Amino acid sequence: MSTAPRTAPPTRSARLSLTERRKAETQLEIARTAAALFAERGAGVTAEEIARAAGVAPRTFYRYFRTKEDAVAPLLAVGVRRWIDDLAGPAAGPHPPSVREALERAARRALTPAGPEAEEALRWTRGLLRAMPGDPALRAVWHRVHHESEEALIPVLARLTGAGPLAVRLAAAAANTALRVAVEVWAAGDEPAAGPQGPAELVTRGMRALTAGLPELDGRRPDPATRRD
């Protein structure tokens, strides 16, 4: 088995065209603005106000999003996408961790603020979750984002575990639920994101509790350097 460093696969952003990257950047900027306004004012904010605050015309807003609530989806999806991309990437080092360990580590990294921008995104997410009881459409977006993440996780776990459909779907549901609940529980309180009651710590505990009955996750991740497709 080779122990030489492996080149990481191209990131999702690197595979996008310049036009697609610009579109994604515009969507994310609108999403940040929408999240800040929802966190501050709740369901009373309008799509036109979000567009104005983001510096775009209302027609541009509606080109990207059907509703004002849809505008926050790109921001909510960032951490989810990072988690799945991390899990799907090649394992570091000559001794790959088990799938269970890889799941925990990827989830922790996704929910550990790596800088001011990540900390701000978590604060906005907390504000959004607190605004959701008064806005069912906003809560529907949150659940849709997590449903899509669960679906995206299924083929990744199928490749990593080689398990059957039932075990894979249960693992994806358990892991995704642990991440969602960790963020929701943290958002309901006032603990700092990086503390012992932060989302990274909560997701670890939740993941272990919900996946304890899935021995399929105890196998080692396949090493891409030795795989034969």
Tab-separated table of C-alpha atoms in Angstrom:
chain	number	residue	atom	x	y	z
A	1	MET	CA	0.000	0.000	0.000
A	2	SER	CA	1.414	3.391	-0.993
A	3	THR	CA	1.911	5.931	1.796
A	4	ALA	CA	2.860	8.811	-0.516
A	5	PRO	CA	0.668	11.917	-0.215
A	6	ARG	CA	-2.273	11.846	-2.580
A	7	THR	CA	-3.496	14.844	-4.506
A	8	ALA	CA	-6.940	15.864	-3.328
A	9	PRO	CA	-9.710	15.695	-5.935
A	10	PRO	CA	-10.893	18.995	-7.408
A	11	THR	CA	-13.251	20.806	-5.078
A	12	ARG	CA	-16.814	21.415	-6.115
A	13	SER	CA	-16.065	25.106	-6.719
A	14	ALA	CA	-13.089	24.240	-8.930
A	15	ARG	CA	-15.324	22.120	-11.172
A	16	LEU	CA	-17.821	24.939	-11.721
A	17	SER	CA	-17.575	27.316	-14.657
A	18	LEU	CA	-16.862	31.006	-14.067
A	19	THR	CA	-20.520	31.851	-14.731
A	20	GLU	CA	-21.685	29.183	-12.291
A	21	ARG	CA	-19.264	30.405	-9.624
A	22	ARG	CA	-20.486	33.975	-10.004
A	23	LYS	CA	-24.077	32.793	-9.761
A	24	ALA	CA	-23.266	30.759	-6.639
A	25	GLU	CA	-21.483	33.750	-5.072
A	26	THR	CA	-24.464	36.013	-5.774
A	27	GLN	CA	-26.863	33.453	-4.332
A	28	LEU	CA	-24.755	33.077	-1.207
A	29	GLU	CA	-24.508	36.848	-0.727
A	30	ILE	CA	-28.297	37.149	-1.016
A	31	ALA	CA	-28.625	34.206	1.393
A	32	ARG	CA	-26.390	35.899	3.985
A	33	THR	CA	-28.433	39.079	3.714
A	34	ALA	CA	-31.706	37.167	3.986
A	35	ALA	CA	-30.479	35.239	7.022
A	36	ALA	CA	-29.409	38.414	8.794
A	37	LEU	CA	-32.781	40.069	8.128
A	38	PHE	CA	-34.810	37.002	9.149
A	39	ALA	CA	-32.751	36.700	12.339
A	40	GLU	CA	-33.314	40.366	13.117
A	41	ARG	CA	-36.948	40.837	12.073
A	42	GLY	CA	-38.519	37.410	11.682
A	43	ALA	CA	-41.210	36.582	9.137
A	44	GLY	CA	-42.048	40.244	8.529
A	45	VAL	CA	-39.146	40.770	6.135
A	46	THR	CA	-40.061	40.901	2.433
A	47	ALA	CA	-38.260	39.648	-0.667
A	48	GLU	CA	-37.975	43.216	-1.923
A	49	GLU	CA	-36.263	44.281	1.319
A	50	ILE	CA	-33.833	41.374	1.059
A	51	ALA	CA	-33.029	42.303	-2.549
A	52	ARG	CA	-32.491	45.952	-1.661
A	53	ALA	CA	-30.226	45.118	1.287
A	54	ALA	CA	-28.239	42.686	-0.898
A	55	GLY	CA	-27.799	45.327	-3.603
A	56	VAL	CA	-29.709	43.484	-6.325
A	57	ALA	CA	-32.912	44.223	-8.191
A	58	PRO	CA	-36.076	42.331	-7.193
A	59	ARG	CA	-36.119	40.686	-10.636
A	60	THR	CA	-32.608	39.366	-9.948
A	61	PHE	CA	-33.764	38.018	-6.602
A	62	TYR	CA	-36.659	36.148	-8.225
A	63	ARG	CA	-34.370	34.819	-10.947
A	64	TYR	CA	-32.541	32.900	-8.208
A	65	PHE	CA	-35.280	32.217	-5.640
A	66	ARG	CA	-39.003	31.506	-5.832
A	67	THR	CA	-39.771	32.877	-2.344
A	68	LYS	CA	-38.103	34.940	0.355
A	69	GLU	CA	-37.661	31.811	2.478
A	70	ASP	CA	-35.914	29.970	-0.351
A	71	ALA	CA	-33.215	32.651	-0.235
A	72	VAL	CA	-31.653	31.214	2.936
A	73	ALA	CA	-31.183	27.703	1.489
A	74	PRO	CA	-27.664	28.299	0.044
A	75	LEU	CA	-26.389	29.443	3.435
A	76	LEU	CA	-27.942	26.493	5.268
A	77	ALA	CA	-26.541	24.098	2.669
A	78	VAL	CA	-22.912	25.283	2.958
A	79	GLY	CA	-22.070	23.270	6.071
A	80	VAL	CA	-23.981	20.246	4.831
A	81	ARG	CA	-22.151	20.280	1.497
A	82	ARG	CA	-18.795	20.693	3.237
A	83	TRP	CA	-19.547	17.718	5.491
A	84	ILE	CA	-20.460	15.389	2.627
A	85	ASP	CA	-17.568	16.552	0.401
A	86	ASP	CA	-15.195	15.976	3.329
A	87	LEU	CA	-16.534	12.479	3.909
A	88	ALA	CA	-16.423	11.605	0.204
A	89	GLY	CA	-12.817	12.786	-0.222
A	90	PRO	CA	-9.745	10.590	0.147
A	91	ALA	CA	-8.706	9.560	3.657
A	92	ALA	CA	-5.569	11.252	4.985
A	93	GLY	CA	-2.662	9.046	6.070
A	94	PRO	CA	-1.825	5.378	5.516
A	95	HIS	CA	-4.376	4.046	8.028
A	96	PRO	CA	-7.906	5.158	7.078
A	97	PRO	CA	-10.357	5.490	9.987
A	98	SER	CA	-13.518	3.468	10.252
A	99	VAL	CA	-16.574	4.872	8.514
A	100	ARG	CA	-18.042	5.689	11.930
A	101	GLU	CA	-14.941	7.688	12.888
A	102	ALA	CA	-14.907	9.403	9.503
A	103	LEU	CA	-18.557	10.416	9.914
A	104	GLU	CA	-17.910	11.899	13.347
A	105	ARG	CA	-14.789	13.762	12.268
A	106	ALA	CA	-16.408	15.208	9.149
A	107	ALA	CA	-19.471	16.339	11.118
A	108	ARG	CA	-17.295	17.929	13.811
A	109	ARG	CA	-15.245	19.789	11.221
A	110	ALA	CA	-18.389	21.062	9.499
A	111	LEU	CA	-19.760	22.426	12.792
A	112	THR	CA	-16.491	23.801	14.172
A	113	PRO	CA	-16.136	27.478	13.222
A	114	ALA	CA	-12.780	27.835	11.466
A	115	GLY	CA	-12.820	31.624	11.387
A	116	PRO	CA	-14.957	34.768	11.731
A	117	GLU	CA	-16.996	34.033	8.595
A	118	ALA	CA	-17.903	30.538	9.819
A	119	GLU	CA	-18.772	31.881	13.276
A	120	GLU	CA	-21.018	34.485	11.670
A	121	ALA	CA	-22.753	31.817	9.553
A	122	LEU	CA	-23.515	29.820	12.697
A	123	ARG	CA	-24.909	32.929	14.398
A	124	TRP	CA	-27.169	33.542	11.416
A	125	THR	CA	-28.290	29.923	11.490
A	126	ARG	CA	-29.137	30.300	15.177
A	127	GLY	CA	-31.200	33.389	14.383
A	128	LEU	CA	-32.971	31.609	11.531
A	129	LEU	CA	-33.872	28.639	13.704
A	130	ARG	CA	-35.272	30.957	16.334
A	131	ALA	CA	-37.383	32.687	13.681
A	132	MET	CA	-38.793	29.410	12.311
A	133	PRO	CA	-41.645	28.852	14.802
A	134	GLY	CA	-43.308	31.965	13.382
A	135	ASP	CA	-42.639	31.085	9.761
A	136	PRO	CA	-43.590	27.539	8.658
A	137	ALA	CA	-42.205	28.218	5.159
A	138	LEU	CA	-38.783	28.962	6.639
A	139	ARG	CA	-38.869	25.723	8.626
A	140	ALA	CA	-39.838	23.859	5.458
A	141	VAL	CA	-36.652	25.141	3.792
A	142	TRP	CA	-34.574	23.893	6.745
A	143	HIS	CA	-36.094	20.428	6.506
A	144	ARG	CA	-35.755	20.381	2.719
A	145	VAL	CA	-32.045	21.180	2.946
A	146	HIS	CA	-31.562	18.311	5.377
A	147	HIS	CA	-33.630	15.904	3.316
A	148	GLU	CA	-31.446	16.720	0.297
A	149	SER	CA	-28.306	16.211	2.393
A	150	GLU	CA	-29.562	12.803	3.520
A	151	GLU	CA	-30.162	11.795	-0.099
A	152	ALA	CA	-26.671	12.997	-1.058
A	153	LEU	CA	-25.158	11.036	1.830
A	154	ILE	CA	-26.643	7.693	0.740
A	155	PRO	CA	-24.354	6.993	-2.260
A	156	VAL	CA	-21.307	8.142	-0.283
A	157	LEU	CA	-22.054	5.728	2.558
A	158	ALA	CA	-22.909	2.957	0.109
A	159	ARG	CA	-19.442	3.293	-1.429
A	160	LEU	CA	-17.658	3.552	1.922
A	161	THR	CA	-19.443	0.657	3.640
A	162	GLY	CA	-20.461	-1.696	0.842
A	163	ALA	CA	-23.570	-2.368	2.959
A	164	GLY	CA	-27.073	-3.139	1.744
A	165	PRO	CA	-29.760	-0.503	1.061
A	166	LEU	CA	-31.456	-0.740	4.474
A	167	ALA	CA	-28.254	-0.299	6.498
A	168	VAL	CA	-27.075	2.519	4.234
A	169	ARG	CA	-30.348	4.431	4.448
A	170	LEU	CA	-30.492	3.970	8.228
A	171	ALA	CA	-26.914	5.227	8.564
A	172	ALA	CA	-27.607	8.252	6.372
A	173	ALA	CA	-30.784	9.078	8.302
A	174	ALA	CA	-29.040	8.669	11.669
A	175	ALA	CA	-26.031	10.779	10.716
A	176	ASN	CA	-28.118	13.510	9.130
A	177	THR	CA	-30.508	13.598	12.089
A	178	ALA	CA	-27.610	13.864	14.529
A	179	LEU	CA	-26.267	16.891	12.656
A	180	ARG	CA	-29.658	18.588	12.382
A	181	VAL	CA	-30.612	18.028	16.019
A	182	ALA	CA	-27.197	19.166	17.260
A	183	VAL	CA	-27.608	22.505	15.494
A	184	GLU	CA	-31.220	22.888	16.656
A	185	VAL	CA	-30.393	22.162	20.308
A	186	TRP	CA	-27.433	24.532	20.240
A	187	ALA	CA	-29.472	27.262	18.522
A	188	ALA	CA	-32.181	27.058	21.186
A	189	GLY	CA	-29.709	28.057	23.913
A	190	ASP	CA	-27.050	30.692	24.367
A	191	GLU	CA	-23.889	28.576	24.480
A	192	PRO	CA	-20.933	29.676	22.324
A	193	ALA	CA	-20.344	27.720	19.123
A	194	ALA	CA	-16.885	26.563	20.220
A	195	GLY	CA	-17.783	25.525	23.779
A	196	PRO	CA	-18.477	22.098	25.314
A	197	GLN	CA	-22.171	22.573	24.469
A	198	GLY	CA	-21.444	23.800	20.963
A	199	PRO	CA	-22.803	22.024	17.880
A	200	ALA	CA	-19.538	20.143	17.188
A	201	GLU	CA	-19.647	18.513	20.630
A	202	LEU	CA	-23.378	17.843	20.437
A	203	VAL	CA	-23.160	16.202	17.011
A	204	THR	CA	-20.493	13.783	18.260
A	205	ARG	CA	-22.702	12.634	21.124
A	206	GLY	CA	-25.759	12.420	18.899
A	207	MET	CA	-23.930	10.520	16.174
A	208	ARG	CA	-22.670	7.916	18.627
A	209	ALA	CA	-26.114	7.446	20.154
A	210	LEU	CA	-27.975	7.127	16.855
A	211	THR	CA	-25.472	4.920	15.015
A	212	ALA	CA	-24.626	2.570	17.904
A	213	GLY	CA	-26.690	-0.254	16.415
A	214	LEU	CA	-25.095	-0.095	12.968
A	215	PRO	CA	-22.047	-2.407	12.871
A	216	GLU	CA	-21.716	-1.689	9.134
A	217	LEU	CA	-20.052	1.607	10.089
A	218	ASP	CA	-17.199	-0.132	11.919
A	219	GLY	CA	-15.460	-1.150	8.687
A	220	ARG	CA	-12.488	0.822	7.384
A	221	ARG	CA	-12.912	3.415	4.686
A	222	PRO	CA	-11.560	2.167	1.350
A	223	ASP	CA	-8.186	3.653	0.412
A	224	PRO	CA	-8.508	5.302	-3.037
A	225	ALA	CA	-4.849	4.472	-3.733
A	226	THR	CA	-5.648	0.745	-3.668
A	227	ARG	CA	-9.151	0.728	-5.147
A	228	ARG	CA	-9.845	-0.962	-8.465
A	229	ASP	CA	-12.925	0.300	-10.245
